[in-house]
Amino acid sequence: MRTLIDSSVWIAYFRKTIDSTILNELIANDEALTHILVEAELRAGNLSIDREDFFSALHCLNYAPMIAFDEVFQFIEGKKLFAKGVSFVDVMLIMSALTVGARIWSLDKNLVQLANELQLATLKL
């Protein structure tokens, strides 16, 4: 199943705090999705990686779509998603995954909880 990979998973991967087997399988099977806002978070972070190689490889993945900000705002207000410990980026990722019928893989407990509340499949390890 296509899986949108949150920045928290990539960070754990770089730090070698997760087993990379599933991530490697998702990539090999062309089931790994990224998002421009995940890339933005990773680019702004302090990562001990070969940035050029990683971001070149990241660009080989399929990107989940951006959702118009107004739609995200309406979703937040309509579903009362404020004060739940998630960010605008988290809500955008959830909406993007819902739009393309993908599940989401995150190590962020609040993001996973909200995804579950919204009936979005999550990858659980």
Coordinates of C-alpha atoms in Angstrom, one line a residue:
M1 CA 0.0 0.0 0.0
R2 CA 1.3 3.5 -0.8
T3 CA 2.6 5.1 2.3
L4 CA 3.3 8.8 2.9
I5 CA 6.4 9.0 5.1
D6 CA 6.6 11.7 7.6
S7 CA 9.8 13.6 8.4
S8 CA 9.9 11.9 11.9
V9 CA 10.5 8.5 10.1
W10 CA 13.3 9.9 8.0
I11 CA 15.0 11.4 11.0
A12 CA 14.8 8.1 12.9
Y13 CA 16.2 6.4 9.8
F14 CA 19.2 8.8 9.7
R15 CA 19.8 8.3 13.4
K16 CA 19.5 4.5 12.9
T17 CA 16.8 4.3 15.6
I18 CA 14.4 2.3 13.4
D19 CA 14.8 -0.8 11.4
S20 CA 15.2 0.3 7.8
T21 CA 13.8 -2.9 6.3
I22 CA 10.2 -1.7 5.9
L23 CA 11.3 1.7 4.6
N24 CA 13.6 0.0 2.1
E25 CA 10.8 -2.3 1.0
L26 CA 8.4 0.6 0.5
I27 CA 11.0 2.4 -1.7
A28 CA 11.9 -0.8 -3.7
N29 CA 8.2 -1.5 -4.3
D30 CA 7.5 2.1 -5.4
E31 CA 5.0 2.5 -2.5
A32 CA 6.9 5.3 -0.6
L33 CA 5.4 8.7 -1.0
T34 CA 6.9 12.0 0.2
H35 CA 5.5 15.5 0.3
I36 CA 7.1 18.9 -0.5
L37 CA 6.5 20.0 3.1
V38 CA 8.3 16.9 4.4
E39 CA 11.2 17.8 2.2
A40 CA 11.0 21.4 3.5
E41 CA 11.2 20.2 7.1
L42 CA 14.1 18.0 6.3
R43 CA 16.0 20.7 4.4
A44 CA 15.6 23.1 7.3
G45 CA 16.8 20.5 9.9
N46 CA 20.2 19.7 11.2
L47 CA 20.8 16.3 9.5
S48 CA 24.1 14.5 9.6
I49 CA 23.7 13.1 6.1
D50 CA 25.0 13.6 2.6
R51 CA 22.4 16.2 1.7
E52 CA 23.0 16.2 -2.0
D53 CA 22.7 12.4 -2.3
F54 CA 19.7 12.2 0.0
F55 CA 17.6 14.9 -1.6
S56 CA 18.5 13.6 -5.1
A57 CA 17.2 10.2 -4.0
L58 CA 14.1 11.7 -2.3
H59 CA 13.2 13.3 -5.6
C60 CA 12.9 9.8 -7.1
L61 CA 9.9 9.1 -4.9
N62 CA 6.4 10.1 -5.8
Y63 CA 5.1 13.2 -4.1
A64 CA 1.7 13.4 -2.5
P65 CA -0.2 16.5 -3.6
M66 CA -0.3 19.9 -1.9
I67 CA -3.7 20.8 -0.8
A68 CA -4.8 24.4 -1.1
F69 CA -4.3 26.3 2.2
D70 CA -7.9 27.4 2.2
E71 CA -9.1 23.8 2.0
V72 CA -6.8 22.9 4.9
F73 CA -8.1 25.8 6.9
Q74 CA -11.7 24.7 6.2
F75 CA -10.8 21.1 7.2
I76 CA -9.2 22.3 10.5
E77 CA -12.2 24.4 11.4
G78 CA -14.9 22.0 10.1
K79 CA -13.4 18.9 11.9
K80 CA -12.3 21.0 14.9
L81 CA -8.7 19.9 14.6
F82 CA -7.2 22.8 16.6
A83 CA -5.6 22.3 20.0
K84 CA -4.8 18.6 19.2
G85 CA -1.0 18.9 19.4
V86 CA -0.6 18.8 15.6
S87 CA 0.8 21.4 13.2
F88 CA -0.6 22.8 9.9
V89 CA 2.0 20.5 8.1
D90 CA 0.6 17.5 9.9
V91 CA -2.9 18.3 8.8
M92 CA -1.7 18.9 5.3
L93 CA 0.0 15.5 5.3
I94 CA -3.2 13.8 6.5
M95 CA -5.3 15.5 3.8
S96 CA -2.8 14.6 1.1
A97 CA -2.7 11.0 2.2
L98 CA -6.5 10.9 2.2
T99 CA -6.7 12.4 -1.2
V100 CA -4.5 9.8 -2.8
G101 CA -5.7 6.8 -0.7
A102 CA -2.4 6.3 1.0
R103 CA -1.7 5.5 4.6
I104 CA 0.7 7.6 6.7
W105 CA 3.8 6.5 8.6
S106 CA 4.8 8.8 11.4
L107 CA 6.5 8.4 14.8
D108 CA 4.6 11.5 16.0
K109 CA 2.1 10.2 18.4
N110 CA -0.3 13.2 18.0
L111 CA -0.2 12.9 14.2
V112 CA -0.9 9.1 14.4
Q113 CA -3.7 9.6 16.9
L114 CA -5.4 12.3 14.7
A115 CA -4.9 10.1 11.6
N116 CA -6.7 7.2 13.4
E117 CA -9.5 9.5 14.5
L118 CA -10.0 10.5 10.9
Q119 CA -10.0 6.9 9.7
L120 CA -6.7 7.3 7.9
A121 CA -4.7 4.1 7.9
T122 CA -1.3 4.3 9.6
L123 CA 1.7 2.1 9.4
K124 CA 2.2 0.5 12.8
L125 CA 5.5 -1.2 13.7

